[in-house]
Amino acid sequence: MKKILIAGAMTLLMLCPAKAQIAWQQVEPGVWKGVVGTPEEYSLLGVAGVTPQKEGFARLPEVALPELANEIVGSIQDGKTSLRIPLQRKEQLYGFGLNFQTVHQRGKILNLHVDHYGGRDNGRTHAPVPFYISSSGYGVLINSARYLTVYAGSGARKDSPNAPVAKDRNMDKTWTSAPYSDAVSILVPAPGAEIYLFAGPTPMDVIRRYNLLCGGGTLPPRWGLGFTQRTKKLYTAEDVKNEADEFEQRGFPLDFIGLEPGWQSKAYPCTFEWDATRYPDPAGFVKDMLAKGVRINLWTNPYVSPDSKIYKEMYPVSGSHTVWCGIVPDLAGEKARKIWMDKLEQEHVNIGVSGYKVDEVDGYDRYVWPDVATFPSGIAAEQMRQTYGLWVQRTTAELYKKRNQRTFGLVRASNAGATSFPYVIYNDYYSHPDFITALINSGFSGVLWTPEVRSSSSSEDWLRRFQSVVFSPMAMINAWASGTKPWTFPEVENQIKEYAMLRMQMMPYWYSEFARYHFDGIPPFRAMNLEPGFNPEQGTTAKLSDANLEDNPYLEAVSKEIKDQYMAGEYLLVAPMFKGQKERTVVLPRGDWYDFYTGKYVGNGEKITVTPGLDRIPVYVKDGAILPFMEARLHAPKAGEKVNLEIRHYGKADGAYRLYDDDGETFDYEKGAYSWRDITVTRDKKGKLKGTISKAEKGKPNSIANVTWKFMTEE
Amino acid sequence: MKKILIAGAMTLLMLCPAKAQIAWQQVEPGVWKGVVGTPEEYSLLGVAGVTPQKEGFARLPEVALPELANEIVGSIQDGKTSLRIPLQRKEQLYGFGLNFQTVHQRGKILNLHVDHYGGRDNGRTHAPVPFYISSSGYGVLINSARYLTVYAGSGARKDSPNAPVAKDRNMDKTWTSAPYSDAVSILVPAPGAEIYLFAGPTPMDVIRRYNLLCGGGTLPPRWGLGFTQRTKKLYTAEDVKNEADEFEQRGFPLDFIGLEPGWQSKAYPCTFEWDATRYPDPAGFVKDMLAKGVRINLWTNPYVSPDSKIYKEMYPVSGSHTVWCGIVPDLAGEKARKIWMDKLEQEHVNIGVSGYKVDEVDGYDRYVWPDVATFPSGIAAEQMRQTYGLWVQRTTAELYKKRNQRTFGLVRASNAGATSFPYVIYNDYYSHPDFITALINSGFSGVLWTPEVRSSSSSEDWLRRFQSVVFSPMAMINAWASGTKPWTFPEVENQIKEYAMLRMQMMPYWYSEFARYHFDGIPPFRAMNLEPGFNPEQGTTAKLSDANLEDNPYLEAVSKEIKDQYMAGEYLLVAPMFKGQKERTVVLPRGDWYDFYTGKYVGNGEKITVTPGLDRIPVYVKDGAILPFMEARLHAPKAGEKVNLEIRHYGKADGAYRLYDDDGETFDYEKGAYSWRDITVTRDKKGKLKGTISKAEKGKPNSIANVTWKFMTEE
């Protein structure tokens, strides 16, 4: 009876796709929610459990509902929800998750599906976040945990007022295989959907609103921004200790070591239990390591081995299908989450383990649960696939949160809502240029990405990749397979050490930029397109002036994308070099730019060609930039520890920077135990640059000892 | 109210996936239909409009419902239908449509989706037929026009009695990333599905039953098996006439010429109207060409240009979205079909045009209608995508059927049910080895495929590809872009001519083999795996005997596949050579095999290495084979025309062959106007081989004049 009703109703819906009215409801300043049909209860933001970072919104401009809101159309057809968001000629689109090959998304057709990245930007990726940003200054999020099909400005309706005009391919050379499309269309395979609309006015404001809605960006512990090494798969406790000692002896920084599968008694599937041969005294081992100043991060996947002590208890709350013969915890259910969380707590967290690398939650279709799998919670296999990465992040994050201890780890899958999770995405792919494009795109999707270094075919490639990773969210050598160490290529050992130490020196800057991510939603690593002075014309082959830009508003949409350079925080433009490159072009946004290493002027709003040599990754600094450096150290400062600062100023303009400070390890900052120190550089009466830093607030954490100043351009 | 009901019911279904009972109903001998849930009315076989070839079933063994029928499980979960068909260790799977890279499908994960072939066997292909055959001798068809997700022996259930055993990847070298799976799982995104089960006993019998259910194979007109050339895009009527004349003068066979977009006044989208400049007198042109013995085939796609006279009438029965600004006829509705059919009839068929090449009905997502499109018939965009190729075939086939005139053309998309359609699939891809694998796979899916020749980088490649295409359903040079002609590479012109003439000489054989496709469902081009004497162990690297095969029934499933040689009709084993190859291995099934060109013995049930030289494509012939050759001609015989036969016999065994005959042009054979002539070769009292052919039946068509005999091995 029920079935017949469904079939009948579906036929009706199919025959008469009714345009659903979208009533927009403001949920946060500049963020509106609209509903089409009957959205499913199970959603991405729901799984992520987001709590908006409300104070952050106050620092954004007041905005009204974007005009296009009334032109967004939703309908239920064929049992699915079809959404249409209008698109103007001049718009470019960014986002749609962790894409690896392009920054511009207009014209793409994507099937958003959590998966390993298969070498093509087709929507199957580790974080297929259904959120996009328009260059015109608004953003759209579809809060659905289904496989969404996105036509990002592809497909033309016959009754559109903007419909393109037919051409004859026989004789007309202007014929195109992809005629102009005036809309983004999204198919949600469910009879309803929630759609979020974000106002700007700028694209950066849109991203900030998205990130703030999702709780603000994660603020890693200070040690999370230090240097990390992942050791060989079958290393013993002794091997790991020796490796840490060698780092120390050779003078390489090291804040945490990642143990790979061999720490577990069985892996793929996992026991979550220490291997008694390789790690006879886990608690003692972790304690010894902490004493060396090196934290322990543990690899795992969530698939439970029959040999694990939790197998029996987990069995009834696991999915119908196995992964490598391990059962799949139904993390959509509280019971499975609790069993897993308790196990991790008891085996690892309680003895001092500092974090996790949660592997294989993205899945290859070939080994992960199939879409026909069922779960006791009633959540469909498809929904589970889209959200498993969120669940493992949320579950493990809560584990540390309740101890008032920050963590910072790695995960292979994520989705919308993950902004506040203390995780960085990584994968198996290994294209250095594509890793940089992914880093750029991560900033559009509220996720972090590491362009990790593994082994390399040459010392050149090794150093080039290392230079990039130093300017990324997690400075990691992932040597679980190769055993590569920072000194493996002796001919570049000094350069590696220099950059590893640079990473440490810049920690006050990185930490403050992450604080901005947390409090204001500003992604610490991001696209050039978000820079106010960025002129898309520099990316085009044609030489066009600002005047042309006004004449031709389609320019942004048609401009060549910049996908091999990015902004690292407020001030730094990073332009990585790739293996084999002797020179490269760098597009400088408008404003004066200075060389990071020398402080010399390099250009303004132009395309420059640079030949930096192997020793240098090109990095450029904004006029008036203030970069707080700390003394070179092998480990991040601990809570309460004070360090000396050298504050650098670049260029000729006055500067102002807010330096963030807290204990670096706990969540006390959420209760106000943090401070912002105002740094300013202005000219004195004689015209000489002079810096000042505000006093530490009373009763607030203060990690700064002495301050010295360095005027890079004028000294 | 309706929406709420659906949501409520769906939640219930989602939470309690109920195992649906499958009641099997025999629909034809050895073919059963089962129903899960409430299948959609719109189905592949429905769109194809299949009429089973009932007499053909009588020539197959009587069989009972396969035992596995009772183990096939269906359930409705998450609004979708999940099907599970058990799989034994020893089974290999074939089919799932036009795959290009593998013949063995076990272990694959496919999303069956009509699309251009993108270079990966992932289910997106021109004919993603949801039909597979087990080496154990049964077959399964899912009669759904949805995008199906297939796990062809991938994924393991935790409660399966055959569940694989967990291993430790740390220490166990036998660990595998894809543990054993004991089922094929298929997800149908609809709340019900029709499943067809085909009995054998052999895999070939399964295929025959499938083809017979779909009406039996197409029987092309004789001229369809002749030689065809597609001319340059902007050729004029004069150019085409000149080209036909040049073929004649140079002595190259030619039965039909294909005109590319330039014959139309506007193309991409199309008017379906002749271009008055290039073709001022279409009727006269077609008539002149027919007088030369050369038929005309017209390229088109179905997308209607605003400049076409049918645009206005078609507009209300077209889809919501355009393709290259042309409207998309809603071919699921009778009105759109009639408008299109009438147009083709009036403009082309009535003046003597012999057939079509229907392009772009597979679609690239980038230009074809998106999945959010709607159609006035109420059919979903997804269903339309899956069936558009079927609709254009059915519609145009009916056009010729009602004139009692056979056609034979090209199409870029197809699906289940297409067996009887007079169309050959082609595409843009151009890997010669993959074209051969596609030819092999076409035989598993009731479709035909041409490994067409276009331009080539070298005379070697050109000749190698030409040699292959001669042993395929359509011997075509597709020169619309390159203008290549058979004599373009003078250094191999003679060899090209020799093979072109061989194609013509073998027409009685090809025609009889296609008759077997029609009357008995036996695909004319097919995999080695269907040969009774084929021993999969020859494909393995290990040297295993028959005894091992019994000991190790999993052998078939794990054996190395043969994807570069195939059977062409009853007797011929074709082993193409690819560019750069000087030698190759050929796996000979059990039984004595002889060289096609010399009649010499080459081997029996073994792997041989051959170095045929550039002049020869390796072809081997079964012991006792009888190959009817006709005299070398430039055009296929017309209805009523008589030709001389040379009947060749190979090897030492007696032979028996049934030679098919009819008028070669009409559908009168459906009313009995055909005959089978019995050819036998036996030894006389002196032990000398002697051939006989039965008399022509009175009142039946007879196209044979004189018969001569050639004993290839014993002469």
PDB file of N, CA and C in Angstrom, chain A residues 70-123:
ATOM      1  N   ASN A  70      15.919  36.150  -5.244  1.00  0.00           N
ATOM      2  CA  ASN A  70      14.565  35.976  -5.770  1.00  0.00           C
ATOM      3  C   ASN A  70      14.531  35.280  -7.123  1.00  0.00           C
ATOM      4  N   GLU A  71      15.700  35.153  -7.714  1.00  0.00           N
ATOM      5  CA  GLU A  71      15.763  34.471  -9.015  1.00  0.00           C
ATOM      6  C   GLU A  71      16.202  33.014  -8.878  1.00  0.00           C
ATOM      7  N   ILE A  72      16.503  32.617  -7.656  1.00  0.00           N
ATOM      8  CA  ILE A  72      16.899  31.216  -7.457  1.00  0.00           C
ATOM      9  C   ILE A  72      15.628  30.363  -7.474  1.00  0.00           C
ATOM     10  N   VAL A  73      15.656  29.344  -8.289  1.00  0.00           N
ATOM     11  CA  VAL A  73      14.468  28.538  -8.513  1.00  0.00           C
ATOM     12  C   VAL A  73      14.741  27.109  -8.081  1.00  0.00           C
ATOM     13  N   GLY A  74      13.775  26.534  -7.381  1.00  0.00           N
ATOM     14  CA  GLY A  74      13.890  25.133  -7.009  1.00  0.00           C
ATOM     15  C   GLY A  74      12.655  24.380  -7.428  1.00  0.00           C
ATOM     16  N   SER A  75      12.806  23.137  -7.821  1.00  0.00           N
ATOM     17  CA  SER A  75      11.630  22.347  -8.134  1.00  0.00           C
ATOM     18  C   SER A  75      11.899  20.889  -7.820  1.00  0.00           C
ATOM     19  N   ILE A  76      10.831  20.166  -7.583  1.00  0.00           N
ATOM     20  CA  ILE A  76      10.963  18.727  -7.355  1.00  0.00           C
ATOM     21  C   ILE A  76      10.528  18.044  -8.650  1.00  0.00           C
ATOM     22  N   GLN A  77      11.398  17.252  -9.193  1.00  0.00           N
ATOM     23  CA  GLN A  77      11.068  16.538 -10.425  1.00  0.00           C
ATOM     24  C   GLN A  77      11.705  15.169 -10.350  1.00  0.00           C
ATOM     25  N   ASP A  78      10.961  14.155 -10.764  1.00  0.00           N
ATOM     26  CA  ASP A  78      11.510  12.793 -10.782  1.00  0.00           C
ATOM     27  C   ASP A  78      12.004  12.380  -9.389  1.00  0.00           C
ATOM     28  N   GLY A  79      11.325  12.882  -8.354  1.00  0.00           N
ATOM     29  CA  GLY A  79      11.712  12.532  -6.990  1.00  0.00           C
ATOM     30  C   GLY A  79      12.980  13.207  -6.521  1.00  0.00           C
ATOM     31  N   LYS A  80      13.526  14.107  -7.342  1.00  0.00           N
ATOM     32  CA  LYS A  80      14.775  14.791  -6.993  1.00  0.00           C
ATOM     33  C   LYS A  80      14.523  16.290  -6.931  1.00  0.00           C
ATOM     34  N   THR A  81      15.480  16.986  -6.335  1.00  0.00           N
ATOM     35  CA  THR A  81      15.364  18.434  -6.249  1.00  0.00           C
ATOM     36  C   THR A  81      16.304  19.066  -7.263  1.00  0.00           C
ATOM     37  N   SER A  82      15.747  19.949  -8.054  1.00  0.00           N
ATOM     38  CA  SER A  82      16.530  20.653  -9.064  1.00  0.00           C
ATOM     39  C   SER A  82      16.614  22.117  -8.649  1.00  0.00           C
ATOM     40  N   LEU A  83      17.828  22.628  -8.570  1.00  0.00           N
ATOM     41  CA  LEU A  83      18.033  24.018  -8.153  1.00  0.00           C
ATOM     42  C   LEU A  83      18.676  24.789  -9.291  1.00  0.00           C
ATOM     43  N   ARG A  84      18.253  26.018  -9.441  1.00  0.00           N
ATOM     44  CA  ARG A  84      18.867  26.848 -10.481  1.00  0.00           C
ATOM     45  C   ARG A  84      19.213  28.207  -9.906  1.00  0.00           C
ATOM     46  N   ILE A  85      20.475  28.578 -10.011  1.00  0.00           N
ATOM     47  CA  ILE A  85      20.951  29.850  -9.484  1.00  0.00           C
ATOM     48  C   ILE A  85      21.482  30.656 -10.674  1.00  0.00           C
ATOM     49  N   PRO A  86      20.970  31.870 -10.864  1.00  0.00           N
ATOM     50  CA  PRO A  86      21.341  32.617 -12.060  1.00  0.00           C
ATOM     51  C   PRO A  86      22.817  33.007 -12.060  1.00  0.00           C
ATOM     52  N   LEU A  87      23.328  33.262 -13.230  1.00  0.00           N
ATOM     53  CA  LEU A  87      24.741  33.533 -13.432  1.00  0.00           C
ATOM     54  C   LEU A  87      24.839  34.643 -14.474  1.00  0.00           C
ATOM     55  N   GLN A  88      25.648  35.662 -14.151  1.00  0.00           N
ATOM     56  CA  GLN A  88      25.843  36.746 -15.110  1.00  0.00           C
ATOM     57  C   GLN A  88      27.101  36.475 -15.935  1.00  0.00           C
ATOM     58  N   ARG A  89      27.200  37.183 -17.051  1.00  0.00           N
ATOM     59  CA  ARG A  89      28.334  36.953 -17.954  1.00  0.00           C
ATOM     60  C   ARG A  89      29.681  37.166 -17.280  1.00  0.00           C
ATOM     61  N   LYS A  90      29.728  38.177 -16.408  1.00  0.00           N
ATOM     62  CA  LYS A  90      31.042  38.547 -15.874  1.00  0.00           C
ATOM     63  C   LYS A  90      31.507  37.671 -14.715  1.00  0.00           C
ATOM     64  N   GLU A  91      30.672  36.768 -14.280  1.00  0.00           N
ATOM     65  CA  GLU A  91      31.039  36.026 -13.074  1.00  0.00           C
ATOM     66  C   GLU A  91      32.013  34.878 -13.323  1.00  0.00           C
ATOM     67  N   GLN A  92      32.931  34.706 -12.370  1.00  0.00           N
ATOM     68  CA  GLN A  92      33.707  33.484 -12.297  1.00  0.00           C
ATOM     69  C   GLN A  92      33.292  32.776 -11.008  1.00  0.00           C
ATOM     70  N   LEU A  93      33.426  31.461 -10.985  1.00  0.00           N
ATOM     71  CA  LEU A  93      33.026  30.693  -9.807  1.00  0.00           C
ATOM     72  C   LEU A  93      34.233  29.977  -9.209  1.00  0.00           C
ATOM     73  N   TYR A  94      34.252  29.915  -7.883  1.00  0.00           N
ATOM     74  CA  TYR A  94      35.330  29.253  -7.152  1.00  0.00           C
ATOM     75  C   TYR A  94      34.730  28.262  -6.158  1.00  0.00           C
ATOM     76  N   GLY A  95      35.496  27.258  -5.837  1.00  0.00           N
ATOM     77  CA  GLY A  95      35.068  26.363  -4.774  1.00  0.00           C
ATOM     78  C   GLY A  95      34.673  24.987  -5.270  1.00  0.00           C
ATOM     79  N   PHE A  96      33.518  24.497  -4.802  1.00  0.00           N
ATOM     80  CA  PHE A  96      33.056  23.130  -5.073  1.00  0.00           C
ATOM     81  C   PHE A  96      34.070  22.116  -4.561  1.00  0.00           C
ATOM     82  N   GLY A  97      34.740  22.484  -3.481  1.00  0.00           N
ATOM     83  CA  GLY A  97      35.575  21.510  -2.807  1.00  0.00           C
ATOM     84  C   GLY A  97      37.010  21.454  -3.293  1.00  0.00           C
ATOM     85  N   LEU A  98      37.667  20.377  -2.889  1.00  0.00           N
ATOM     86  CA  LEU A  98      39.107  20.260  -3.067  1.00  0.00           C
ATOM     87  C   LEU A  98      39.458  19.798  -4.485  1.00  0.00           C
ATOM     88  N   ASN A  99      39.368  20.724  -5.427  1.00  0.00           N
ATOM     89  CA  ASN A  99      39.787  20.424  -6.789  1.00  0.00           C
ATOM     90  C   ASN A  99      41.301  20.583  -6.913  1.00  0.00           C
ATOM     91  N   PHE A 100      41.895  19.838  -7.822  1.00  0.00           N
ATOM     92  CA  PHE A 100      43.358  19.800  -7.935  1.00  0.00           C
ATOM     93  C   PHE A 100      43.903  20.447  -9.193  1.00  0.00           C
ATOM     94  N   GLN A 101      43.036  20.723 -10.147  1.00  0.00           N
ATOM     95  CA  GLN A 101      43.612  21.152 -11.422  1.00  0.00           C
ATOM     96  C   GLN A 101      43.191  22.528 -11.890  1.00  0.00           C
ATOM     97  N   THR A 102      42.087  23.030 -11.364  1.00  0.00           N
ATOM     98  CA  THR A 102      41.689  24.385 -11.755  1.00  0.00           C
ATOM     99  C   THR A 102      41.162  25.147 -10.553  1.00  0.00           C
ATOM    100  N   VAL A 103      41.313  26.452 -10.626  1.00  0.00           N
ATOM    101  CA  VAL A 103      40.757  27.352  -9.607  1.00  0.00           C
ATOM    102  C   VAL A 103      39.415  27.893 -10.102  1.00  0.00           C
ATOM    103  N   HIS A 104      39.358  28.172 -11.397  1.00  0.00           N
ATOM    104  CA  HIS A 104      38.100  28.634 -11.995  1.00  0.00           C
ATOM    105  C   HIS A 104      37.190  27.427 -12.226  1.00  0.00           C
ATOM    106  N   GLN A 105      35.973  27.519 -11.748  1.00  0.00           N
ATOM    107  CA  GLN A 105      35.069  26.372 -11.859  1.00  0.00           C
ATOM    108  C   GLN A 105      33.933  26.601 -12.849  1.00  0.00           C
ATOM    109  N   ARG A 106      33.810  27.791 -13.373  1.00  0.00           N
ATOM    110  CA  ARG A 106      32.681  28.039 -14.274  1.00  0.00           C
ATOM    111  C   ARG A 106      32.774  27.135 -15.505  1.00  0.00           C
ATOM    112  N   GLY A 107      31.650  26.530 -15.831  1.00  0.00           N
ATOM    113  CA  GLY A 107      31.597  25.644 -16.992  1.00  0.00           C
ATOM    114  C   GLY A 107      31.778  24.177 -16.641  1.00  0.00           C
ATOM    115  N   LYS A 108      32.217  23.911 -15.410  1.00  0.00           N
ATOM    116  CA  LYS A 108      32.467  22.529 -14.995  1.00  0.00           C
ATOM    117  C   LYS A 108      31.166  21.751 -14.776  1.00  0.00           C
ATOM    118  N   ILE A 109      31.270  20.448 -14.979  1.00  0.00           N
ATOM    119  CA  ILE A 109      30.194  19.549 -14.568  1.00  0.00           C
ATOM    120  C   ILE A 109      30.801  18.590 -13.564  1.00  0.00           C
ATOM    121  N   LEU A 110      30.245  18.569 -12.390  1.00  0.00           N
ATOM    122  CA  LEU A 110      30.846  17.823 -11.287  1.00  0.00           C
ATOM    123  C   LEU A 110      29.815  16.907 -10.641  1.00  0.00           C
ATOM    124  N   ASN A 111      30.223  15.725 -10.315  1.00  0.00           N
ATOM    125  CA  ASN A 111      29.391  14.869  -9.485  1.00  0.00           C
ATOM    126  C   ASN A 111      30.076  14.804  -8.126  1.00  0.00           C
ATOM    127  N   LEU A 112      29.569  15.598  -7.186  1.00  0.00           N
ATOM    128  CA  LEU A 112      30.243  15.735  -5.893  1.00  0.00           C
ATOM    129  C   LEU A 112      30.092  14.433  -5.114  1.00  0.00           C
ATOM    130  N   HIS A 113      31.202  13.807  -4.844  1.00  0.00           N
ATOM    131  CA  HIS A 113      31.199  12.431  -4.347  1.00  0.00           C
ATOM    132  C   HIS A 113      32.500  12.247  -3.578  1.00  0.00           C
ATOM    133  N   VAL A 114      32.412  11.959  -2.296  1.00  0.00           N
ATOM    134  CA  VAL A 114      33.642  11.734  -1.528  1.00  0.00           C
ATOM    135  C   VAL A 114      34.374  10.538  -2.119  1.00  0.00           C
ATOM    136  N   ASP A 115      35.625  10.727  -2.447  1.00  0.00           N
ATOM    137  CA  ASP A 115      36.398   9.674  -3.092  1.00  0.00           C
ATOM    138  C   ASP A 115      37.871  10.072  -3.035  1.00  0.00           C
ATOM    139  N   HIS A 116      38.762   9.117  -3.304  1.00  0.00           N
ATOM    140  CA  HIS A 116      40.154   9.478  -3.555  1.00  0.00           C
ATOM    141  C   HIS A 116      40.160  10.333  -4.811  1.00  0.00           C
ATOM    142  N   TYR A 117      41.183  11.148  -4.967  1.00  0.00           N
ATOM    143  CA  TYR A 117      41.269  11.961  -6.175  1.00  0.00           C
ATOM    144  C   TYR A 117      41.851  11.104  -7.303  1.00  0.00           C
ATOM    145  N   GLY A 118      41.105  10.989  -8.386  1.00  0.00           N
ATOM    146  CA  GLY A 118      41.495  10.076  -9.462  1.00  0.00           C
ATOM    147  C   GLY A 118      42.209  10.737 -10.621  1.00  0.00           C
ATOM    148  N   GLY A 119      42.711  11.969 -10.421  1.00  0.00           N
ATOM    149  CA  GLY A 119      43.480  12.603 -11.493  1.00  0.00           C
ATOM    150  C   GLY A 119      42.654  13.497 -12.400  1.00  0.00           C
ATOM    151  N   ARG A 120      41.350  13.588 -12.148  1.00  0.00           N
ATOM    152  CA  ARG A 120      40.492  14.469 -12.938  1.00  0.00           C
ATOM    153  C   ARG A 120      39.585  15.257 -12.006  1.00  0.00           C
ATOM    154  N   ASP A 121      39.440  16.530 -12.278  1.00  0.00           N
ATOM    155  CA  ASP A 121      38.529  17.363 -11.480  1.00  0.00           C
ATOM    156  C   ASP A 121      37.086  17.108 -11.920  1.00  0.00           C
ATOM    157  N   ASN A 122      36.522  16.000 -11.475  1.00  0.00           N
ATOM    158  CA  ASN A 122      35.156  15.675 -11.895  1.00  0.00           C
ATOM    159  C   ASN A 122      34.179  15.649 -10.726  1.00  0.00           C
ATOM    160  N   GLY A 123      34.627  16.130  -9.574  1.00  0.00           N
ATOM    161  CA  GLY A 123      33.757  16.155  -8.405  1.00  0.00           C
ATOM    162  C   GLY A 123      34.065  15.057  -7.410  1.00  0.00           C
TER     163      GLY A 123
END
